[in-house]
Short mmCIF file of C-alpha atoms (C1' of nucleotides) in Angstrom, two decimals:
data_model
loop_
_atom_site.label_atom_id
_atom_site.label_comp_id
_atom_site.label_asym_id
_atom_site.label_seq_id
_atom_site.Cartn_x
_atom_site.Cartn_y
_atom_site.Cartn_z
CA UNK A 1 85.36 70.74 86.81
CA UNK A 2 86.31 72.92 89.68
CA UNK A 3 89.64 73.02 91.42
CA UNK A 4 89.84 74.92 94.68
CA UNK A 5 91.83 74.74 97.87
CA UNK A 6 89.35 72.14 99.04
CA UNK A 7 90.47 69.79 96.30
CA UNK A 8 94.09 70.61 96.92
CA UNK A 9 93.86 69.93 100.63
CA UNK A 10 92.14 66.65 99.94
CA UNK A 11 94.69 65.52 97.40
CA UNK A 12 97.64 66.39 99.60
CA UNK A 13 96.00 64.69 102.56
CA UNK A 14 95.38 61.60 100.48
CA UNK A 15 99.00 61.65 99.41
CA UNK A 16 99.94 61.67 103.06
CA UNK A 17 97.76 58.64 103.64
CA UNK A 18 99.27 56.89 100.65
CA UNK A 19 102.81 57.58 101.77
CA UNK A 20 102.20 56.19 105.23
CA UNK A 21 99.78 53.49 104.26
CA UNK A 22 102.02 50.58 105.17
CA UNK A 23 102.72 52.06 108.57
CA UNK A 24 99.10 52.16 109.65
CA UNK A 25 96.37 54.76 109.98
CA UNK A 26 97.16 58.46 109.95
CA UNK A 27 95.23 60.70 112.33
CA UNK A 28 93.61 63.88 111.17
CA UNK A 29 95.46 65.61 113.97
CA UNK A 30 98.75 64.80 112.28
CA UNK A 31 97.58 66.01 108.91
CA UNK A 32 96.12 69.08 110.52
CA UNK A 33 99.49 69.96 111.97
CA UNK A 34 101.40 69.21 108.80
CA UNK A 35 99.18 71.17 106.47
CA UNK A 36 98.21 73.88 108.91
CA UNK A 37 94.48 73.33 108.50
CA UNK A 38 92.03 73.07 111.35
CA UNK A 39 91.06 69.60 112.51
CA UNK A 40 87.35 70.13 112.01
CA UNK A 41 87.79 71.34 108.49
CA UNK A 42 89.70 68.18 107.71
CA UNK A 43 86.90 66.22 109.32
CA UNK A 44 84.49 67.77 106.85
CA UNK A 45 86.70 66.88 103.92
CA UNK A 46 87.28 63.34 105.15
CA UNK A 47 83.60 62.88 105.69
CA UNK A 48 83.19 63.42 101.95
CA UNK A 49 86.13 61.21 101.14
CA UNK A 50 84.76 58.45 103.31
CA UNK A 51 81.32 58.67 101.75
CA UNK A 52 82.98 58.45 98.35
CA UNK A 53 84.62 55.19 99.46
CA UNK A 54 88.14 56.55 99.17
CA UNK A 55 89.17 56.27 102.82
CA UNK A 56 88.07 54.35 105.84
CA UNK A 57 88.28 55.45 109.43
CA UNK A 58 89.71 53.36 112.24
CA UNK A 59 88.42 54.37 115.65
CA UNK A 60 90.08 54.17 118.96
CA UNK A 61 93.66 54.73 120.07
CA UNK A 62 96.14 54.10 117.30
CA UNK A 63 93.32 54.73 114.87
CA UNK A 64 93.05 57.27 112.10
CA UNK A 65 92.37 57.03 108.41
CA UNK A 66 93.69 54.72 105.74
CA UNK A 67 93.07 54.36 102.06
CA UNK A 68 90.02 52.25 101.35
CA UNK A 69 91.60 51.05 98.10
CA UNK A 70 95.15 50.48 96.89
CA UNK A 71 96.88 53.74 96.02
CA UNK A 72 97.15 52.48 92.47
CA UNK A 73 93.38 52.51 92.14
CA UNK A 74 92.65 55.97 93.49
CA UNK A 75 92.89 58.72 90.92
CA UNK A 76 93.21 62.43 91.48
CA UNK A 77 89.94 62.95 89.65
CA UNK A 78 88.11 60.75 92.15
CA UNK A 79 89.39 62.82 95.02
CA UNK A 80 88.53 66.13 93.41
CA UNK A 81 85.10 64.88 92.50
CA UNK A 82 84.48 63.71 96.06
CA UNK A 83 84.95 67.10 97.69
CA UNK A 84 84.13 69.61 94.96
CA UNK A 85 80.67 68.48 94.17
CA UNK A 86 79.17 69.06 90.77
CA UNK A 87 79.17 72.53 89.31
CA UNK A 88 76.29 73.49 87.13
CA UNK A 89 78.24 74.79 84.19
CA UNK A 90 75.32 75.95 82.17
CA UNK A 91 73.40 78.82 83.65
CA UNK A 92 70.53 77.31 81.76
CA UNK A 93 70.02 75.19 84.88
CA UNK A 94 71.22 71.96 83.43
CA UNK A 95 68.46 71.65 80.91
CA UNK A 96 70.51 73.13 78.13
CA UNK A 97 68.10 75.81 77.09
CA UNK A 98 69.90 78.99 77.91
CA UNK A 99 68.92 81.96 75.83
CA UNK A 100 65.64 80.95 74.37
CA UNK A 101 65.69 77.25 73.69
CA UNK A 102 69.15 76.81 72.22
CA UNK A 103 71.96 75.33 74.17
CA UNK A 104 74.77 77.79 74.40
CA UNK A 105 77.53 76.46 72.19
CA UNK A 106 80.36 77.62 74.37
CA UNK A 107 78.88 75.77 77.32
CA UNK A 108 79.04 72.61 75.31
CA UNK A 109 82.63 73.30 74.45
CA UNK A 110 83.42 73.90 78.10
CA UNK A 111 81.81 70.63 79.05
CA UNK A 112 84.06 68.95 76.52
CA UNK A 113 87.09 70.55 78.04
CA UNK A 114 85.97 69.64 81.53
CA UNK A 115 85.56 66.03 80.46
CA UNK A 116 89.03 66.00 79.02
CA UNK A 117 90.42 67.38 82.25
CA UNK A 118 88.73 64.68 84.29
CA UNK A 119 90.00 62.05 81.91
CA UNK A 120 93.48 63.40 82.37
CA UNK A 121 93.25 63.44 86.15
CA UNK A 122 91.69 60.01 86.13
CA UNK A 123 94.88 58.74 84.59
CA UNK A 124 96.95 59.96 87.51
CA UNK A 125 96.83 57.78 90.61
CA UNK A 126 98.20 58.30 94.08
CA UNK A 127 100.56 55.41 93.50
CA UNK A 128 102.24 57.24 90.63
CA UNK A 129 103.33 59.90 93.04
CA UNK A 130 104.20 57.74 95.99
CA UNK A 131 106.08 55.06 94.11
CA UNK A 132 108.44 57.48 92.48
CA UNK A 133 112.10 56.87 93.21
CA UNK A 134 113.31 58.92 96.14
CA UNK A 135 109.94 59.53 97.72
CA UNK A 136 109.91 56.83 100.38
CA UNK A 137 113.34 57.73 101.68
CA UNK A 138 112.50 61.40 101.65
CA UNK A 139 109.30 60.88 103.52
CA UNK A 140 110.98 58.78 106.13
CA UNK A 141 113.69 61.34 106.57
CA UNK A 142 111.08 64.00 106.95
CA UNK A 143 109.19 61.96 109.48
CA UNK A 144 112.30 61.47 111.50
CA UNK A 145 113.40 65.05 111.48
CA UNK A 146 110.01 66.51 112.24
CA UNK A 147 109.19 63.75 114.62
CA UNK A 148 105.45 63.95 114.44
CA UNK A 149 104.49 61.57 111.70
CA UNK A 150 102.64 58.33 111.94
CA UNK A 151 105.42 56.26 110.50
CA UNK A 152 107.86 57.39 113.13
CA UNK A 153 105.30 57.58 115.88
CA UNK A 154 103.66 54.27 115.23
CA UNK A 155 106.99 52.58 115.04
CA UNK A 156 107.99 54.09 118.34
CA UNK A 157 104.72 53.08 119.89
CA UNK A 158 104.98 49.59 118.48
CA UNK A 159 108.43 49.27 119.91
CA UNK A 160 107.16 50.47 123.23
CA UNK A 161 104.48 47.85 123.11
CA UNK A 162 107.00 45.20 122.28
CA UNK A 163 105.50 44.50 118.87
CA UNK A 164 108.62 44.97 116.84
CA UNK B 1 96.53 75.60 89.59
CA UNK B 2 93.13 76.89 90.44
CA UNK B 3 90.00 76.55 88.38
CA UNK B 4 86.97 78.60 89.33
CA UNK B 5 84.03 80.14 87.55
CA UNK B 6 86.28 83.05 86.76
CA UNK B 7 88.43 80.81 84.62
CA UNK B 8 85.41 79.14 83.12
CA UNK B 9 83.78 82.43 82.17
CA UNK B 10 87.00 83.58 80.60
CA UNK B 11 87.52 80.42 78.60
CA UNK B 12 83.97 80.36 77.28
CA UNK B 13 84.17 84.05 76.43
CA UNK B 14 87.41 83.46 74.59
CA UNK B 15 85.79 80.63 72.70
CA UNK B 16 83.10 83.04 71.65
CA UNK B 17 85.73 85.43 70.36
CA UNK B 18 87.47 82.62 68.53
CA UNK B 19 84.29 81.44 66.88
CA UNK B 20 83.42 84.88 65.59
CA UNK B 21 86.93 86.05 64.94
CA UNK B 22 86.60 86.27 61.19
CA UNK B 23 83.41 88.26 61.47
CA UNK B 24 84.96 91.06 63.48
CA UNK B 25 85.01 92.18 67.08
CA UNK B 26 82.55 90.83 69.60
CA UNK B 27 81.13 93.22 72.15
CA UNK B 28 81.08 92.41 75.81
CA UNK B 29 77.40 93.25 75.73
CA UNK B 30 76.80 90.30 73.44
CA UNK B 31 78.80 87.92 75.58
CA UNK B 32 77.09 89.28 78.65
CA UNK B 33 73.72 88.44 77.19
CA UNK B 34 74.76 85.02 75.94
CA UNK B 35 76.43 83.86 79.11
CA UNK B 36 74.20 85.67 81.54
CA UNK B 37 77.07 87.47 83.24
CA UNK B 38 77.04 91.13 84.11
CA UNK B 39 78.77 93.44 81.69
CA UNK B 40 80.99 95.00 84.32
CA UNK B 41 82.15 91.65 85.58
CA UNK B 42 83.16 90.73 82.06
CA UNK B 43 84.96 94.03 81.82
CA UNK B 44 87.03 93.02 84.80
CA UNK B 45 87.89 89.67 83.29
CA UNK B 46 88.72 91.17 79.91
CA UNK B 47 90.91 93.73 81.55
CA UNK B 48 93.04 90.83 82.79
CA UNK B 49 92.90 89.09 79.45
CA UNK B 50 93.98 92.24 77.68
CA UNK B 51 96.88 92.82 80.05
CA UNK B 52 97.95 89.23 79.42
CA UNK B 53 98.04 90.00 75.71
CA UNK B 54 95.32 87.54 74.81
CA UNK B 55 92.73 89.97 73.47
CA UNK B 56 92.67 93.46 72.08
CA UNK B 57 89.85 95.95 72.28
CA UNK B 58 88.52 97.87 69.30
CA UNK B 59 86.82 101.11 70.22
CA UNK B 60 84.15 103.04 68.53
CA UNK B 61 80.98 101.92 66.80
CA UNK B 62 81.29 98.40 65.50
CA UNK B 63 84.05 97.77 68.00
CA UNK B 64 84.43 95.08 70.61
CA UNK B 65 87.12 92.56 71.42
CA UNK B 66 89.09 90.23 69.23
CA UNK B 67 91.81 87.73 69.82
CA UNK B 68 95.24 89.32 69.97
CA UNK B 69 96.77 86.15 68.56
CA UNK B 70 95.62 83.39 66.25
CA UNK B 71 93.29 80.96 68.01
CA UNK B 72 95.86 78.26 67.35
CA UNK B 73 98.34 80.05 69.59
CA UNK B 74 96.14 80.70 72.59
CA UNK B 75 96.03 77.84 75.05
CA UNK B 76 93.49 77.21 77.77
CA UNK B 77 96.28 77.40 80.34
CA UNK B 78 97.15 80.92 79.25
CA UNK B 79 93.58 82.03 79.78
CA UNK B 80 93.26 80.40 83.18
CA UNK B 81 96.57 81.84 84.25
CA UNK B 82 95.54 85.31 83.15
CA UNK B 83 92.49 85.55 85.40
CA UNK B 84 93.26 83.21 88.28
CA UNK B 85 96.49 84.68 89.42
CA UNK B 86 99.03 82.63 91.28
CA UNK B 87 97.98 80.56 94.25
CA UNK B 88 100.47 80.13 97.00
CA UNK B 89 100.23 76.39 97.38
CA UNK B 90 102.57 76.07 100.29
CA UNK B 91 101.32 77.62 103.47
CA UNK B 92 104.98 78.04 104.18
CA UNK B 93 104.65 81.32 102.28
CA UNK B 94 106.51 80.23 99.24
CA UNK B 95 109.82 79.82 100.98
CA UNK B 96 109.39 76.10 101.38
CA UNK B 97 110.00 75.93 105.07
CA UNK B 98 106.67 74.86 106.46
CA UNK B 99 106.86 73.02 109.74
CA UNK B 100 110.24 73.94 111.00
CA UNK B 101 112.62 74.21 108.10
CA UNK B 102 111.56 71.25 105.98
CA UNK B 103 109.54 71.63 102.88
CA UNK B 104 106.34 69.69 103.21
CA UNK B 105 106.63 66.75 100.88
CA UNK B 106 103.00 66.68 99.86
CA UNK B 107 103.22 70.32 98.81
CA UNK B 108 105.98 69.40 96.46
CA UNK B 109 103.91 66.58 95.06
CA UNK B 110 100.99 68.94 94.56
CA UNK B 111 103.21 71.38 92.72
CA UNK B 112 104.21 68.53 90.43
CA UNK B 113 100.61 67.73 89.76
CA UNK B 114 99.79 71.36 89.15
CA UNK B 115 102.60 71.60 86.64
CA UNK B 116 101.31 68.57 84.83
CA UNK B 117 97.86 70.10 84.67
CA UNK B 118 99.17 73.31 83.19
CA UNK B 119 101.19 71.34 80.68
CA UNK B 120 98.06 69.51 79.70
CA UNK B 121 96.00 72.67 79.33
CA UNK B 122 98.84 74.32 77.45
CA UNK B 123 98.42 71.65 74.83
CA UNK B 124 94.82 72.60 74.20
CA UNK B 125 94.28 75.67 72.08
CA UNK B 126 91.16 77.58 71.23
CA UNK B 127 91.60 76.54 67.63
CA UNK B 128 91.26 72.88 68.54
CA UNK B 129 87.78 73.58 69.72
CA UNK B 130 86.70 75.98 67.06
CA UNK B 131 88.08 74.13 64.09
CA UNK B 132 86.31 70.93 64.90
CA UNK B 133 83.97 69.69 62.19
CA UNK B 134 80.45 70.84 62.77
CA UNK B 135 81.23 73.78 64.98
CA UNK B 136 81.18 76.62 62.43
CA UNK B 137 77.84 75.58 61.04
CA UNK B 138 76.38 75.14 64.48
CA UNK B 139 77.55 78.51 65.62
CA UNK B 140 76.15 80.22 62.57
CA UNK B 141 72.85 78.51 63.04
CA UNK B 142 72.80 79.63 66.62
CA UNK B 143 73.61 83.17 65.64
CA UNK B 144 70.82 83.22 63.18
CA UNK B 145 68.22 81.81 65.47
CA UNK B 146 69.11 83.96 68.43
CA UNK B 147 69.75 86.93 66.23
CA UNK B 148 72.02 88.83 68.52
CA UNK B 149 75.47 87.69 67.59
CA UNK B 150 78.22 89.62 65.98
CA UNK B 151 78.48 87.38 62.99
CA UNK B 152 74.89 87.96 62.04
CA UNK B 153 74.84 91.54 63.16
CA UNK B 154 78.03 92.57 61.48
CA UNK B 155 76.97 91.00 58.27
CA UNK B 156 73.67 92.81 58.40
CA UNK B 157 75.40 96.06 59.14
CA UNK B 158 77.88 95.52 56.38
CA UNK B 159 75.05 94.87 53.98
CA UNK B 160 73.31 98.02 55.13
CA UNK B 161 76.45 99.96 54.43
CA UNK B 162 76.74 98.43 51.01
CA UNK B 163 79.98 96.67 51.77
CA UNK B 164 78.93 93.20 50.84
"C1'" DA C 1 78.29 115.98 67.83
"C1'" DA C 2 76.54 111.66 68.91
"C1'" DA C 3 76.82 107.04 69.32
"C1'" DT C 4 79.30 103.26 70.66
"C1'" DA C 5 82.52 100.97 73.26
"C1'" DC C 6 86.14 100.51 76.58
"C1'" DT C 7 88.20 102.01 81.44
"C1'" DT C 8 88.33 102.65 86.12
"C1'" DG C 9 87.36 102.50 90.88
"C1'" DA C 10 84.58 102.06 94.63
"C1'" DC C 11 81.05 99.55 96.42
"C1'" DT C 12 77.75 95.51 97.74
"C1'" DA C 13 75.94 90.82 97.82
"C1'" DT C 14 76.68 86.07 97.81
"C1'" DT C 15 79.12 81.98 98.29
"C1'" DT C 16 82.80 79.39 99.72
"C1'" DT C 17 86.15 78.48 102.90
"C1'" DA C 18 87.65 77.76 107.23
"C1'" DC C 19 87.14 77.46 111.95
"C1'" DT C 20 84.77 76.77 116.77
"C1'" DA C 21 82.33 74.27 120.00
"C1'" DG C 22 79.53 71.00 121.37
"C1'" DG C 23 78.74 66.51 121.44
"C1'" DT C 24 78.48 60.64 120.58
"C1'" DA C 25 80.51 56.09 119.30
"C1'" DA C 26 84.05 52.76 119.11
"C1'" DT C 27 88.25 50.72 120.58
"C1'" DA C 28 92.72 49.68 122.71
"C1'" DG C 29 95.37 49.40 126.90
"C1'" DG C 30 95.71 49.24 131.78
"C1'" DC D 1 85.54 48.37 134.12
"C1'" DC D 2 87.86 52.66 133.23
"C1'" DT D 3 90.25 55.99 130.62
"C1'" DA D 4 92.39 57.93 126.81
"C1'" DT D 5 92.28 58.26 122.00
"C1'" DT D 6 90.42 58.50 117.98
"C1'" DA D 7 86.64 58.74 114.44
"C1'" DC D 8 82.32 60.84 113.54
"C1'" DC D 9 78.38 64.09 113.69
"C1'" DT D 10 75.80 68.69 113.99
"C1'" DA D 11 75.23 73.42 114.13
"C1'" DG D 12 76.71 77.90 114.10
"C1'" DT D 13 79.83 81.53 112.68
"C1'" DA D 14 83.84 84.32 111.18
"C1'" DA D 15 86.70 85.41 107.39
"C1'" DA D 16 87.84 85.58 102.75
"C1'" DA D 17 87.17 85.09 98.00
"C1'" DT D 18 84.00 85.37 94.34
"C1'" DA D 19 80.60 87.43 91.73
"C1'" DG D 20 78.31 91.24 90.42
"C1'" DT D 21 76.71 96.42 90.50
"C1'" DC D 22 76.96 101.44 90.00
"C1'" DA D 23 78.60 105.56 88.40
"C1'" DA D 24 81.47 108.53 86.17
"C1'" DG D 25 84.69 108.66 83.28
"C1'" DT D 26 87.81 108.34 78.36
"C1'" DA D 27 88.63 107.13 73.53
"C1'" DT D 28 87.01 106.25 68.64
"C1'" DT D 29 84.42 106.27 64.79
"C1'" DT D 30 80.56 107.76 61.97
#
DNA sequence: AAATACTTGACTATTTTACTAGGTAATAGG
DNA sequence: CCTATTACCTAGTAAAATAGTCAAGTATTT
């Protein structure tokens, strides 16, 4: 288990998607502005997320990304795993024979710990964060005041198009 | 919360200390050989661990490092925290005013998650790993067969000195 | 005095992270 | 059909963090 900025960016971006899921796709440009990360870097991350089946892209105007599954079925562990690909914990090159044929005990213990961590993070879903009391209102307030979020923007656009 | 090889090395090294705690100090040279990390790099990590009050060094012949506290009182979180110093999650430079005065909601959510992770890792102590059935025997067997561990070495030395 | 072990700081190599720039493909709206 | 908007893809590259080295110490114990 590894946990770097890459994982953090991905999780926060996914949270953004989850928060605005009902309002339609979120563009990477929006996330890029919010989180202060470059667009292309986000594209790299979302490429991984898409390949992992966690998000799906919607092309064209009004497009962006949405969750590929309900927020209640996407765990933090899945996200972390998608972008921070496997670390080879054992310097014995995976085959468990570091130091002359014996698997290093502490490596085994670390693997145990790593498993436990994943288990823990597998129990936490995006929905658990988004569905908390207070979050939806907060997010909407934020959207309004900053004026650059999908929810607000899409609504405005929809109104302009006479859809609402 | 960040989790890199630095943290992993430290945790596995601490596990080594915990396993051999009763047998006396463990030298960094031994750990270096076992884990395949350079001695000086370990010295850096142990400098942090010592400053965090997790280990204490014993100088002179037969010296090395031992746990500064009982294994049951050292949590994984403490170790990770000691070497992977604080990450500034918010790119708003800690003051919570990213993007024009409003704290980015997703950053807050990430902080929550991070806290939960630390809580989780604070609940796991070195002792929980070391005291598991099967571990002491395994470790001793390993020591014997590799023939370079403190437990074996110290015992041999003690015998040579007529102490046992 | 010698061996052993820890300390410190400066230095280098490697990897990861992050960004830049160039595109192509699909789609919605006019 | 045309244009703007977005996803998507590829390659290169700059910056930063990580990982590791080297060398010259200091402190203890035998």
